[in-house]
Short mmCIF file of C-alpha atoms in Angstrom, two decimals:
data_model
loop_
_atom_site.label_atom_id
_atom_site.label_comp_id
_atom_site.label_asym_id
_atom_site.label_seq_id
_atom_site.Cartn_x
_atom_site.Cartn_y
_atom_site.Cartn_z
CA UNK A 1 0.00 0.00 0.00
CA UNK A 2 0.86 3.17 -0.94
CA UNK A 3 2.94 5.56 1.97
CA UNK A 4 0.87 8.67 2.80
CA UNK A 5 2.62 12.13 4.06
CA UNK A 6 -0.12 14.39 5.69
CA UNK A 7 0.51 17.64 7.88
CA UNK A 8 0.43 16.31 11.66
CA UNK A 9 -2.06 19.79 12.29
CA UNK A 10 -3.22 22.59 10.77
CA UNK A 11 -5.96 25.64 12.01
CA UNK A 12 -8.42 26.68 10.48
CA UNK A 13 -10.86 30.11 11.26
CA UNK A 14 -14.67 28.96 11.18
CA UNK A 15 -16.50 29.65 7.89
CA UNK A 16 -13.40 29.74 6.06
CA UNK A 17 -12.59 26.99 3.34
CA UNK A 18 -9.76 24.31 4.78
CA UNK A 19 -7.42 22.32 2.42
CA UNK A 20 -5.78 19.14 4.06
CA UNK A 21 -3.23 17.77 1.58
CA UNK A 22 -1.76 14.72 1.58
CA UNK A 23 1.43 12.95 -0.21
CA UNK A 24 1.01 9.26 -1.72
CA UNK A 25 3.92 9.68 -4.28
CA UNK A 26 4.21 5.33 -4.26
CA UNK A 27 0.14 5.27 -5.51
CA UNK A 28 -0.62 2.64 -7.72
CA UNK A 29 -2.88 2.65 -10.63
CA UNK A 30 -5.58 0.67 -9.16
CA UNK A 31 -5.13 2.76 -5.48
CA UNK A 32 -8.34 4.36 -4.85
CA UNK A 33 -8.30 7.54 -2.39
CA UNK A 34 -9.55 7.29 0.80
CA UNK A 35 -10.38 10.05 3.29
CA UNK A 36 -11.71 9.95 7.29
CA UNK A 37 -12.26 11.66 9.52
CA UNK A 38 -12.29 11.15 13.45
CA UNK A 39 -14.27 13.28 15.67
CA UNK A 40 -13.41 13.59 19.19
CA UNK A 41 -14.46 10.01 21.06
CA UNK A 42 -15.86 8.49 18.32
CA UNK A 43 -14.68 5.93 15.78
CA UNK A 44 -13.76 7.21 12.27
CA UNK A 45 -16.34 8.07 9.71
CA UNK A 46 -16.05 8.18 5.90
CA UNK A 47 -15.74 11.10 4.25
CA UNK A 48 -14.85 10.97 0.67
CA UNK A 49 -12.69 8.73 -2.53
CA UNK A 50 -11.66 9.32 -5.44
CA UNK A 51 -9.62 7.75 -7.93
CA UNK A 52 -8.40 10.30 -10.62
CA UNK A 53 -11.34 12.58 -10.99
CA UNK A 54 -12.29 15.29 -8.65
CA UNK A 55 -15.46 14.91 -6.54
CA UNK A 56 -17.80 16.09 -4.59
CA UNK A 57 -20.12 15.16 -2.30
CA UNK A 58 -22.29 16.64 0.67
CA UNK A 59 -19.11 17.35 2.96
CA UNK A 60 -16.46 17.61 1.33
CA UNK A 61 -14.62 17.69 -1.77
CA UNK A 62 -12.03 15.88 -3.31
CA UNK A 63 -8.83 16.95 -5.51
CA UNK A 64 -6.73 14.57 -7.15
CA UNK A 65 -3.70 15.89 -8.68
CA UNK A 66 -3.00 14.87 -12.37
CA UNK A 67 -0.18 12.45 -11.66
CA UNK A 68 -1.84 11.40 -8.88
CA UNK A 69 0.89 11.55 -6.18
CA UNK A 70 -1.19 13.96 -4.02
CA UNK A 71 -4.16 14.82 -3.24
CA UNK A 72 -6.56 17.69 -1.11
CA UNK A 73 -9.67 17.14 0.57
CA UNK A 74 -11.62 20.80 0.80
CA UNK A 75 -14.06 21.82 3.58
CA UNK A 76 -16.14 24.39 2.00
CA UNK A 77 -16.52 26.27 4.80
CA UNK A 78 -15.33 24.66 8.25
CA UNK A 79 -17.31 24.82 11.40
CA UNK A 80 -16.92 23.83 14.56
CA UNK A 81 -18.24 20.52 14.25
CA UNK A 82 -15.36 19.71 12.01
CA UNK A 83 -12.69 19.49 14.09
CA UNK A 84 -11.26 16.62 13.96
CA UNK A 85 -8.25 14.36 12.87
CA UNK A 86 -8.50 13.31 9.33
CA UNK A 87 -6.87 10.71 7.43
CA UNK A 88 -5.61 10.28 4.01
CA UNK A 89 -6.09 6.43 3.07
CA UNK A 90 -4.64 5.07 -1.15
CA UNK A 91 -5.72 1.37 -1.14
CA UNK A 92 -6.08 -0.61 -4.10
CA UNK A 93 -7.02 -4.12 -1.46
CA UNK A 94 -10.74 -2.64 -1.38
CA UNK A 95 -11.30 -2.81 2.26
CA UNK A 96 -7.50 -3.09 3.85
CA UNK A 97 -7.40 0.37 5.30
CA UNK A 98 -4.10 1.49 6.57
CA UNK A 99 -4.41 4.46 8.72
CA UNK A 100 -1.53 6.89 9.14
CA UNK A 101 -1.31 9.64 12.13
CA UNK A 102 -3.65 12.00 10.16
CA UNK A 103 -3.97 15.54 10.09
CA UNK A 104 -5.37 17.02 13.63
CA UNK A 105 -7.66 20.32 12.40
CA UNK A 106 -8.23 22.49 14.49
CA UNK A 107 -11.18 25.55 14.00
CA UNK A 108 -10.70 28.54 15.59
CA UNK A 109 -14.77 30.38 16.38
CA UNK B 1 -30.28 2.90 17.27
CA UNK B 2 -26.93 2.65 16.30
CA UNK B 3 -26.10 0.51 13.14
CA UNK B 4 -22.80 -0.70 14.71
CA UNK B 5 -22.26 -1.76 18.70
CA UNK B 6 -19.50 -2.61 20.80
CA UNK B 7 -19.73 -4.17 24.03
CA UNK B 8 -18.51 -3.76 26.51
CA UNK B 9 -17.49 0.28 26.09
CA UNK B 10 -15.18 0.02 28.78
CA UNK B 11 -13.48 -2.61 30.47
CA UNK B 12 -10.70 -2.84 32.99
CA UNK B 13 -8.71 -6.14 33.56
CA UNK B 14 -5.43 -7.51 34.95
CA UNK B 15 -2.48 -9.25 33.03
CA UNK B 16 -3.29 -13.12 32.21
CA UNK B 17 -6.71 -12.60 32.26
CA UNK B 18 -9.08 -13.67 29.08
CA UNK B 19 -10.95 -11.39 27.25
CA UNK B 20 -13.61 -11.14 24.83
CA UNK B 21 -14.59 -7.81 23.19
CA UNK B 22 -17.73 -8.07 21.08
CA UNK B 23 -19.03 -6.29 17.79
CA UNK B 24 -23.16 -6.10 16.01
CA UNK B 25 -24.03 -4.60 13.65
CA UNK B 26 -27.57 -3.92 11.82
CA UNK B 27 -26.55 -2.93 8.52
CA UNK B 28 -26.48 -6.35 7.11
CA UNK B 29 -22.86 -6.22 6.14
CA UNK B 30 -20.82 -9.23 5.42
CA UNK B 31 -17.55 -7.94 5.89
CA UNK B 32 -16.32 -6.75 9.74
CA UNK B 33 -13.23 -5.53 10.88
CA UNK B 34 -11.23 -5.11 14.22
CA UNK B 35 -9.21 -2.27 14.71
CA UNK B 36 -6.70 -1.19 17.35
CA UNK B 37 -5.90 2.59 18.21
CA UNK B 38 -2.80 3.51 20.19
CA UNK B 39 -2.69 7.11 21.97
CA UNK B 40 -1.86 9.83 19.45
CA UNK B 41 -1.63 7.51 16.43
CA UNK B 42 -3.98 6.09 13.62
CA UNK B 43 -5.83 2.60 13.67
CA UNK B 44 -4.33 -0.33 12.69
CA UNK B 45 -5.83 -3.73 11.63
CA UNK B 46 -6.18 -6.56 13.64
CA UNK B 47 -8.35 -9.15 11.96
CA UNK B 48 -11.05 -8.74 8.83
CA UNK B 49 -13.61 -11.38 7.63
CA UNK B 50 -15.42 -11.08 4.40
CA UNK B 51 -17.93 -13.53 5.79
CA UNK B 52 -18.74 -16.20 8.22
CA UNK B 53 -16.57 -18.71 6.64
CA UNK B 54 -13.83 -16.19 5.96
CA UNK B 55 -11.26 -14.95 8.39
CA UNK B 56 -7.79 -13.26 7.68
CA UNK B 57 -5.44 -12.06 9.59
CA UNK B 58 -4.17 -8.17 9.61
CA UNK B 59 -1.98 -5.81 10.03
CA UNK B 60 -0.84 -7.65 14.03
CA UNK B 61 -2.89 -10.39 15.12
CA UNK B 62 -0.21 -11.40 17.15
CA UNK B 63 -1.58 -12.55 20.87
CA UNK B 64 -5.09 -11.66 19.46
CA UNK B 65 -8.12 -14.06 18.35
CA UNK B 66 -11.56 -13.71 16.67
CA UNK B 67 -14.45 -15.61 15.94
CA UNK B 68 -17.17 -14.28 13.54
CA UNK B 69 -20.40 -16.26 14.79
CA UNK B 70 -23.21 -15.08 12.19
CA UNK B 71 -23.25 -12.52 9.90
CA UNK B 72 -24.11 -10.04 12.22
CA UNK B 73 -21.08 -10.72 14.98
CA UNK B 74 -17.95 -10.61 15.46
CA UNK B 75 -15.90 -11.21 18.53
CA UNK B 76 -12.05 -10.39 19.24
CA UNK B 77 -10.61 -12.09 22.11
CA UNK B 78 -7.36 -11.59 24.32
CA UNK B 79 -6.50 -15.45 25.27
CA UNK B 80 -4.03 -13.87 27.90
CA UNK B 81 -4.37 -9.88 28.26
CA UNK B 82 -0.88 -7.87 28.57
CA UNK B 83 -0.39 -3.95 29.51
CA UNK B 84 0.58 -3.26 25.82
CA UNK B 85 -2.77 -4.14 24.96
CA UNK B 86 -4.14 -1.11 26.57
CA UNK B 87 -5.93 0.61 24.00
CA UNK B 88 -9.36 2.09 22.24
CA UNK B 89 -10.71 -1.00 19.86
CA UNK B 90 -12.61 -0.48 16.97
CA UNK B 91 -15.44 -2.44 14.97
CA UNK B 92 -16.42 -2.14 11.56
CA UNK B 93 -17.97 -3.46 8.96
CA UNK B 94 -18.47 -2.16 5.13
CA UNK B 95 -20.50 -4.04 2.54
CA UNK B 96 -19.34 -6.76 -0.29
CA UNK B 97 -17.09 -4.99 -2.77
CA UNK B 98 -14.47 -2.79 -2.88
CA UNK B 99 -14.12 0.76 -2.04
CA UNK B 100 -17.40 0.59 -0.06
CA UNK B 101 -17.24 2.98 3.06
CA UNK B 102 -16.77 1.23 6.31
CA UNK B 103 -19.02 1.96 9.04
CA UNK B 104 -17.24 2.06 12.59
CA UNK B 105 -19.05 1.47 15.96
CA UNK B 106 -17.96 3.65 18.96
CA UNK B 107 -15.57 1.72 20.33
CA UNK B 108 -13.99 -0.58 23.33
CA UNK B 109 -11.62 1.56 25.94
CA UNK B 110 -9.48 -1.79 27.54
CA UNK B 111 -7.24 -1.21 30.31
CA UNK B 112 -4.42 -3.53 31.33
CA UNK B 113 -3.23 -3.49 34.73
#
């Protein structure tokens, strides 16, 4: 599976987009992205994946880089409610998730 | 109710001791997975099964067990419980196919004296 670089934190000011990058420079051709996020004292919940086109969906969206070594997940505009640590996941096993450290966001009211 | 549940949500226990952590879930899944989560670092993967007759082994299984009873259950146990595996444990289950979200329950805080 592919290795995944992502900031260890980052701020954001509520209402304000946030991008969260993250490195996979070893992605495969077959490696689908995979983002999650984990709220405070809960268990991880999906978020978004892509696998060379950008997307959207209700929370989030999704930018894959052309060479596909990198990609950002954008938070329109963040609240409070989405602080959290979020995770960067390339698999191409379907449903063998390897989580890294993540990225800890943090919104500032 | 909640789609996924973990019982018990906290448990406290003492070196040597067996223990048996245990996963449902109502979203008619067949695939379940056991995670482990350190302090301050991501989840890692314990054991998966794509279905009752299907178990495999992840990411360290070492001095860990599971048995997946019906569809609906799955069960990690701790033959012999050691401080080290002090941590927050995670179910979850995702549906047959890849790149299907998985859905996590709220998870099992175990404490190792």
């Amino acid at each position: 599976d592919a290795k995944t670089t992502q900031p260890n934190s980052m701020e954001s000011n509520e209402e304000e987009p946030v991008h969260l990058p993250c490195n996979h420079s070893t992605i495969s051709g077959t490696d689908y992205i995979h983002w999650y996020r984990q709220l405070p004292s809960q268990g991880p919940e999906y978020v978004i994946h892509g696998l060379t086109s950008n997307v959207n969906n209700r929370m989030a969206s999704l930018a894959i880089a052309e060479d596909r070594k990198s990609s950002t997940l954008i938070l329109h505009r963040a609240t409070l409610r989405d602080a959290a640590v979020y995770y960067c996941i390339p698999t191409n096993t379907g449903n063998q998730f390897y989580f890294g450290t993540g990225t800890s966001l943090t919104v500032i009211p | 109710d909640a789609d996924v549940t973990q019982t018990p949500r906290n448990r406290i226990t003492k070196t040597g001791k067996r223990i048996m952590l245990e996963c449902s879930q109502t979203k008619g899944h067949d695939r379940m997975y056991w995670y482990r989560q350190d302090p301050g670092l991501g989840l890692r993967l314990i054991y998966y099964s794509f279905d009752v007759k299907d178990i495999n082994k992840g990411e360290i299984s070492d001095g860990y067990s599971v048995s997946r009873q019906a569809q609906a259950k799955f069960s990690l146990s701790l033959e012999s419980a050691i401080p080290n595996q002090t941590a927050l444990y995670f179910c979850a289950t995702s549906s047959t196919g890849p790149y299907n979200e998985q859905f996590f329950g709220p998870g099992t805080r175990l404490t190792v004296l």
